[in-house]
Coordinates of C-alpha atoms in Angstrom, one line a residue:
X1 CA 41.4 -35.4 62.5
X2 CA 43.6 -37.8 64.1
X3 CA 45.8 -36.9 66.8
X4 CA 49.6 -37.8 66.3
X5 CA 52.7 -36.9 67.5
X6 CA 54.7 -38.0 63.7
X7 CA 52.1 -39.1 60.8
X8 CA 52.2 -40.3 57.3
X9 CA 55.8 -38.6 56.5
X10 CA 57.7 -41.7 55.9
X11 CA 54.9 -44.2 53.9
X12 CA 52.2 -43.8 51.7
X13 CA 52.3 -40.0 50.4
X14 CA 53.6 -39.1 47.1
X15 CA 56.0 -37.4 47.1
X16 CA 55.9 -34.9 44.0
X17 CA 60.5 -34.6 44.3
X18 CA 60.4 -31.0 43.0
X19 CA 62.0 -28.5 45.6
X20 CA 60.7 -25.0 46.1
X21 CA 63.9 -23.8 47.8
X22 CA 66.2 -24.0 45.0
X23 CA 63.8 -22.0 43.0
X24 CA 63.3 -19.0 45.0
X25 CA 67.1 -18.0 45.7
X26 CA 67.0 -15.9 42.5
X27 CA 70.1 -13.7 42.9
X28 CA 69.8 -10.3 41.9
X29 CA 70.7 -8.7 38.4
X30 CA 72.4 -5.3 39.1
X31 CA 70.0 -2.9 38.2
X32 CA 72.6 -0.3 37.1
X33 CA 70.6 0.6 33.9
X34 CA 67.2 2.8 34.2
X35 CA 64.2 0.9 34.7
X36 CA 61.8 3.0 33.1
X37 CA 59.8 4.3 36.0
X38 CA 60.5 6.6 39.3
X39 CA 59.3 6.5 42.7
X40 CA 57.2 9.0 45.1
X41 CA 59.0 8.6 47.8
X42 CA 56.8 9.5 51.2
X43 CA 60.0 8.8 53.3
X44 CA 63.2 7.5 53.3
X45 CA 63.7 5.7 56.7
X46 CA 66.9 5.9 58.4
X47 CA 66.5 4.1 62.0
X48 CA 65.0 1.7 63.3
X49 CA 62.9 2.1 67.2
X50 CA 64.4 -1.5 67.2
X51 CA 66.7 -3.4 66.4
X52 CA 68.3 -7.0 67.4
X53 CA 70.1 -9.9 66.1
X54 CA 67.8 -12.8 67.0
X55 CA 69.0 -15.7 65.5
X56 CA 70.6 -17.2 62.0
X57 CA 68.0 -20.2 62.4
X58 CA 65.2 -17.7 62.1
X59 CA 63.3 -17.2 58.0
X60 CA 59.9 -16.6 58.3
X61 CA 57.7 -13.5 61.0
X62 CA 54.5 -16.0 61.5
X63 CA 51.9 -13.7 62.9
X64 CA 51.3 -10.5 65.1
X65 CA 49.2 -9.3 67.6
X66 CA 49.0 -5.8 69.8
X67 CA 51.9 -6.8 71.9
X68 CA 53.8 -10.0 70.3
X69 CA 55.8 -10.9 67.3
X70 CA 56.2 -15.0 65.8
X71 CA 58.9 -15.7 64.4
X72 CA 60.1 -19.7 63.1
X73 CA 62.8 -21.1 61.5
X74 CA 63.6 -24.1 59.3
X75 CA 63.0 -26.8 62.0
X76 CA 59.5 -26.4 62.4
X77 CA 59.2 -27.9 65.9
X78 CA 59.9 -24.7 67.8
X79 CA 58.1 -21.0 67.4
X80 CA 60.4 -18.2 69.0
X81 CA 57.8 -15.4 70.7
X82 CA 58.9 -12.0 71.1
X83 CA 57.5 -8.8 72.3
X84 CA 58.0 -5.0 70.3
X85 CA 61.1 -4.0 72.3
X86 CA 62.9 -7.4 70.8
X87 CA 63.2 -9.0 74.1
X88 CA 62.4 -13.2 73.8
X89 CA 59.3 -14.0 76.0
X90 CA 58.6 -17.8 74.9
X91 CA 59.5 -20.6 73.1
X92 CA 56.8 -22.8 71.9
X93 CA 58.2 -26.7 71.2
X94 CA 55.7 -29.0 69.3
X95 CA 56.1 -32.6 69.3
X96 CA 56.6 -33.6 66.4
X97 CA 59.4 -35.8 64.3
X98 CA 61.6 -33.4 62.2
X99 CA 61.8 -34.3 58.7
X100 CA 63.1 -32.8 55.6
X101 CA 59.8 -33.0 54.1
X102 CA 58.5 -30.2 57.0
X103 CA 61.9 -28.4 56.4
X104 CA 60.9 -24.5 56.0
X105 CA 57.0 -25.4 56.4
X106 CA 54.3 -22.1 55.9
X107 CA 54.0 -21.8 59.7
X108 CA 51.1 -18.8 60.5
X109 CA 50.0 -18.0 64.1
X110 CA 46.8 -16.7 65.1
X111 CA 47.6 -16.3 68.6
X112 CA 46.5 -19.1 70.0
X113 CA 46.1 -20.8 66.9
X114 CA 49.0 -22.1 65.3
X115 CA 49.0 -23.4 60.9
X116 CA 51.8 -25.8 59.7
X117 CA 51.2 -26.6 56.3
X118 CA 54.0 -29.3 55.0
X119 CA 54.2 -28.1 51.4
X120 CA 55.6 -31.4 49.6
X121 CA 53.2 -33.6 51.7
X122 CA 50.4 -31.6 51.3
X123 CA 49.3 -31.3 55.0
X124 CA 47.8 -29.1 57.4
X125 CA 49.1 -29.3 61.3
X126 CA 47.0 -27.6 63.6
X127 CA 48.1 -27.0 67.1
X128 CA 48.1 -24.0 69.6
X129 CA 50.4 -22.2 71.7
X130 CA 49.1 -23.4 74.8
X131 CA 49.5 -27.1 73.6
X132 CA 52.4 -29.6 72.5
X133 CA 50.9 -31.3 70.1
X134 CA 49.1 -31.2 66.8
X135 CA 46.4 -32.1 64.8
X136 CA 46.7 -33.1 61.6
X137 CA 44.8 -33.3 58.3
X138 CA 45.6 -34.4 54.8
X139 CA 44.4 -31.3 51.9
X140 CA 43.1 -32.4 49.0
X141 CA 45.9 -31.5 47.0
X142 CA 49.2 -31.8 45.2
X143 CA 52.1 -30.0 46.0
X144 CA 51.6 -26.9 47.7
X145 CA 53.8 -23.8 46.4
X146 CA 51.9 -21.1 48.5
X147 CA 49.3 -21.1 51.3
X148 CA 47.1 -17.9 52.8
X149 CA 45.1 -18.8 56.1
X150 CA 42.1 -17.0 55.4
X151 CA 40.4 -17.8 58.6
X152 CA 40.0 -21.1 60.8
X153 CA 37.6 -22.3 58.8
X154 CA 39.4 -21.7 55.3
X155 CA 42.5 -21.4 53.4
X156 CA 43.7 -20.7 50.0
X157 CA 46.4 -22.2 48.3
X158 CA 48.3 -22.4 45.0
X159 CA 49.6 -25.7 44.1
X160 CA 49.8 -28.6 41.2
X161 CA 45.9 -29.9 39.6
X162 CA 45.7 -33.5 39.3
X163 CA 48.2 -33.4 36.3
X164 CA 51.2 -32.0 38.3
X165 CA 51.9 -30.6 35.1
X166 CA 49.9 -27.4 36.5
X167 CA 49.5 -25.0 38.8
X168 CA 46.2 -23.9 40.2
X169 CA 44.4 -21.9 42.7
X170 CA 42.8 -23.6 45.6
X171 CA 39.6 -22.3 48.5
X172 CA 40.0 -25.3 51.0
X173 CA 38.6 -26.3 53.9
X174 CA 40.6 -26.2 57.3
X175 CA 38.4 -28.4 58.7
X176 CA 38.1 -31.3 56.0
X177 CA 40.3 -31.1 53.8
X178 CA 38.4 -31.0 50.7
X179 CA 38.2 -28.5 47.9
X180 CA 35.7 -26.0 48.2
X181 CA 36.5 -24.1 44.7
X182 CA 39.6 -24.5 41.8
X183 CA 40.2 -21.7 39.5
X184 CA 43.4 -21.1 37.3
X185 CA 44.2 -17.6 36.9
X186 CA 47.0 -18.3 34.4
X187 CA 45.9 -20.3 31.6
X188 CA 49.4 -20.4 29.5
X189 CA 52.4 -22.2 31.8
X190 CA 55.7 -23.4 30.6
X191 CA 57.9 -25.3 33.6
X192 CA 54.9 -26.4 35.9
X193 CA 53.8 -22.9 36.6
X194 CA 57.2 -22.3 38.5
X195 CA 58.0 -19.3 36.3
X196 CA 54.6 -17.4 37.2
X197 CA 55.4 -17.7 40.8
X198 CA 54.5 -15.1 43.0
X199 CA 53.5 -14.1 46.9
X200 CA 50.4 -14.2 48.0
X201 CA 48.6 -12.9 51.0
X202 CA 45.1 -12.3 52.8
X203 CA 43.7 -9.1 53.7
X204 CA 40.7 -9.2 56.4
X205 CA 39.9 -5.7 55.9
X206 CA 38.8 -5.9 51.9
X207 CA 38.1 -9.9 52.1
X208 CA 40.4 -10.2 49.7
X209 CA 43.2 -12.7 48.1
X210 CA 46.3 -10.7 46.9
X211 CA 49.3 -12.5 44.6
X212 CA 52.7 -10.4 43.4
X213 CA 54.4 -12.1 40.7
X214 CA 57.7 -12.3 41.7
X215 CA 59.3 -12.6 38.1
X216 CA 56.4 -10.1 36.3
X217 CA 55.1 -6.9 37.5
X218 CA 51.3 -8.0 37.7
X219 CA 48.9 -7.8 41.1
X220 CA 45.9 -9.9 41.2
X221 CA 43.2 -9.0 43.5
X222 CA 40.5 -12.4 44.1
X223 CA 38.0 -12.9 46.5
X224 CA 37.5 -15.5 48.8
X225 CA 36.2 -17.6 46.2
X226 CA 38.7 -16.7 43.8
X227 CA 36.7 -14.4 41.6
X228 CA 39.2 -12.5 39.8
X229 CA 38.4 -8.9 41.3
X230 CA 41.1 -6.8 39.1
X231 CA 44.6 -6.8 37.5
X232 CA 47.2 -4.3 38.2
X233 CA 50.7 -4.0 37.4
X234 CA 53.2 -2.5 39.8
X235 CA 55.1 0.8 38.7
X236 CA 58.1 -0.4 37.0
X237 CA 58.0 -1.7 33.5
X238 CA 58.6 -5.5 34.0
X239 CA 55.7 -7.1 32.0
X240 CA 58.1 -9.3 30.5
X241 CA 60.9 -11.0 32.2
X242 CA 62.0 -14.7 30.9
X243 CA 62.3 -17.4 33.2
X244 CA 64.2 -20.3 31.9
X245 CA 63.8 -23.4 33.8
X246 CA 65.6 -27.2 34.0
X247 CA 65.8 -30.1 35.8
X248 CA 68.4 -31.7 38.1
X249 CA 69.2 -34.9 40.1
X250 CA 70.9 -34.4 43.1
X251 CA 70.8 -37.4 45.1
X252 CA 67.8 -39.5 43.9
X253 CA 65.9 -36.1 43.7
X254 CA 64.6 -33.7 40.7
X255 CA 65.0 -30.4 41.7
X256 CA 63.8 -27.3 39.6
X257 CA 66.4 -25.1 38.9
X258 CA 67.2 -22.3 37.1
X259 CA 68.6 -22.0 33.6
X260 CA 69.8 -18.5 33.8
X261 CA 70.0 -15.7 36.2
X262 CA 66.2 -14.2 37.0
X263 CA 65.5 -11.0 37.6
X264 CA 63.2 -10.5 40.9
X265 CA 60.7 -7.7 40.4
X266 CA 58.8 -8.0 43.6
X267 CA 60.4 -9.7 46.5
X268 CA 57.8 -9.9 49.2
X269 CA 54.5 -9.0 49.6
X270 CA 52.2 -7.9 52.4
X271 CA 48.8 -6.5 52.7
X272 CA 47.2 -5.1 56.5
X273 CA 44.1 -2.6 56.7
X274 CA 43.5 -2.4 52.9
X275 CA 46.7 -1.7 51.7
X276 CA 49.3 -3.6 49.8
X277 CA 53.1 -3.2 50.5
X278 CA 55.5 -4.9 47.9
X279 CA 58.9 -5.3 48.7
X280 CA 60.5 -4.1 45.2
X281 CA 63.6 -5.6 43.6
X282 CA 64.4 -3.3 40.8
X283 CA 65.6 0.3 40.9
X284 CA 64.0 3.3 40.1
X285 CA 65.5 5.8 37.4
X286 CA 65.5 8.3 39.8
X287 CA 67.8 6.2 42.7
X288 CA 71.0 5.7 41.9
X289 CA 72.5 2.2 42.0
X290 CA 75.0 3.7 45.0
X291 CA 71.3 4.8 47.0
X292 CA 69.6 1.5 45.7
X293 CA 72.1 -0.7 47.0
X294 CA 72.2 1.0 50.4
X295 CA 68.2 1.3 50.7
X296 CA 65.1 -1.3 50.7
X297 CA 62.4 0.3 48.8
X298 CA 58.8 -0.8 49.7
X299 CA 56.0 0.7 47.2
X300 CA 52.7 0.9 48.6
X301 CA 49.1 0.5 46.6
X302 CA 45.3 0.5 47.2
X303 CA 44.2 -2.7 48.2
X304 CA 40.7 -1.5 46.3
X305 CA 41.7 -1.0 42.9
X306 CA 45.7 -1.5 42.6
X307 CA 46.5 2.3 42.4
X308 CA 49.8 3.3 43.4
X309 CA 49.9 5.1 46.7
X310 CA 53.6 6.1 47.4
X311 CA 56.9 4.3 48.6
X312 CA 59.0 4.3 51.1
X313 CA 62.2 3.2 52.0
X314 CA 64.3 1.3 54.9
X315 CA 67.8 1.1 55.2
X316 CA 69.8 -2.1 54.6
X317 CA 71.3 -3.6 58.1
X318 CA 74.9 -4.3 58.0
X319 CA 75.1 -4.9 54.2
X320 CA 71.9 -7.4 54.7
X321 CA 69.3 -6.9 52.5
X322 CA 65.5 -7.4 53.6
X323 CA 64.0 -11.1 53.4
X324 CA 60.6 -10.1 54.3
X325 CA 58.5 -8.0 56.3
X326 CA 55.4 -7.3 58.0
X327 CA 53.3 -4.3 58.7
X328 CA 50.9 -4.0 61.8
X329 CA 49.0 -1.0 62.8
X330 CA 51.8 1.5 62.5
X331 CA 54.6 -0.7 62.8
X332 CA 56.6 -2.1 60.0
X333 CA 58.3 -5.2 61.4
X334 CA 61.7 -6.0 59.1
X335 CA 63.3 -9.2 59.2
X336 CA 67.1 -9.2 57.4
X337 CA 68.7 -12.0 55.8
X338 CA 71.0 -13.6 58.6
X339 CA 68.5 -13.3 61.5
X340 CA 68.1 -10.0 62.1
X341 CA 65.2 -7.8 62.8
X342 CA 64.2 -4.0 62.8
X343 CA 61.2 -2.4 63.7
X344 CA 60.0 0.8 62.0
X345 CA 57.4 2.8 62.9
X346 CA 55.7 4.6 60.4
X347 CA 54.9 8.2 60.7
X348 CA 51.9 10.0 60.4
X349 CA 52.7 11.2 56.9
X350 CA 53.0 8.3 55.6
X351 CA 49.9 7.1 57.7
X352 CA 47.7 9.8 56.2
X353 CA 48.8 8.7 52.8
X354 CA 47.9 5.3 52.7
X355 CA 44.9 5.0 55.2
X356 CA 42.8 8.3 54.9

């Protein structure tokens, strides 16, 4: 890998001129009707142990460890480190160019390690806390729509095949580059694969690969070789949901955008110790819409076999709903829309529930 403080950004990569970000800001249908399921609610969550506004520039919680929390924004040259009480401890500054191209990268941090993946140039930037720069390494690959670090040897990724008409599944190699395994989990695609998009996560505990439609209710379970483990569906009812899709120019550019308002049936995902959490975005018939729009609702399932553990529920913060979230050990770390974060610990209830 060749050492470089700005790279091939400006010359000589195709760029594929479909954004990502208009994509995923799929406003919410009320979900005033019944939804045809109900929730086991383990507990409903009232306060946070923590609780901070950080900063507006702040999207994405980039890794954990026993004493630290990573958290980057859109400018992907600085990572903001914090510790469990919310207090800042660091700033890490890369040097690197910015460019819209890195805008919003898929940042993870290992502690030291630290992943950039540049999603329309289809790179990897590997650098560590301890350092300024970064290495970098073109992937083998088309336009990269989501990214899971497996370990530091080996990623997955979902992206366009060779046709760009297509989206695939991808095993690569950290170290080269090159595709160690393709598989396509979704054989019928309408608009590019866009409308089967979904989150996706690793789990080191079950060695597994774990994606959450976002528009469809379906969990798929793969190894680390993409062998297709199991299907499950979450507990509400949305097997169907149509996702109508178009194209736009806006300035030179084609951006995918959508046709008609989608509704989101899981909103994040995250998976720690053999257990998947899902971030759900539809109510259950046995909220009300008054509770639902007060209330985040995460339900909770066996990493092993899909089977529906329980839910519980967070509060929203200052009428801002939940962008995404992470849960380590027996915290659940909340990150609002706006910059703010909560922390949540969960209680031994709910701990007995989902790990013995």
């Amino acid at each position: 890998m060749k050492r470089s403080i700005f790279w091939i950004m400006i010359g000589g990569v195709i760029f594929i001129g479909i954004s990502l970000y208009v994509l995923l800001q799929a406003a919410d249908i009320p979900n005033r009707a019944n939804n045809g399921f109900t929730r086991n609610y383990l507990e409903h969550y009232s306060q946070p142990n923590e609780q901070q506004s950080i900063s507006d520039r702040i999207v994405k919680i980039s890794g954990v460890t026993d004493s630290e929390i990573y958290f980057s924004g859109g400018d992907p040259r600085w990572i903001m480190k914090y510790d469990y009480s919310l207090n800042l401890k660091d700033t890490v500054l890369f040097g690197i160019a910015y460019s819209e191209r890195l805008r919003d990268p898929g940042i993870y941090v290992d502690s030291p390690d630290v992943y950039m993946y540049g999603m329309e140039i289809s790179y990897l930037l590997k650098g560590s806390l301890d350092a300024f720069l970064l290495d970098t390494l073109k992937l083998e690959t088309d336009l990269i729509t989501r990214v899971a670090q497996i370990s530091s040897d080996k990623l997955a990724i979902r992206g366009l095949d060779s046709t760009q008409a297509r989206q695939v599944f991808k095993i690569m190699s950290a170290k080269s580059g090159k595709v160690i395994r393709q598989h396509d989990i979704f054989p019928e695609q309408q608009f590019g694969g866009f409308e089967k998009d979904g989150r996706m996560k690793y789990d080191s505990r079950t060695k597994c690969l774990y994606f959450a439609q976002m528009y469809q209710n379906g969990i798929y379970c793969m190894d680390t070789m993409l062998n297709l483990k199991y299907i499950s569906r979450t507990i509400d009812t949305a097997i169907v949901n149509e996702v109508e899709i178009g194209m736009q120019d806006e300035n030179g550019v084609t951006k995918i955008v959508p046709k008609k308002p989608r509704q989101i049936v899981n909103k994040d995902l995250d998976v720690f110790n053999g257990v998947v959490f899902i971030l759900s975005g539809l109510k259950a018939d046995n909220e009300t819409y008054a509770e639902f729009s007060k209330i985040c609702a995460i339900d909770m399932y066996n990493g092993e076999n899909g089977r529906y553990i329980g839910s519980i529920t967070i509060p929203t913060w200052k009428n801002k709903r939940l962008k995404e979230f992470k849960v380590y050990n027996n915290n659940l770390i909340a990150l609002y829309e706006g910059g703010n974060c909560s922390i949540f610990k969960l209680n031994d209830r709910v701990l007995r529930e989902i790990y013995f």
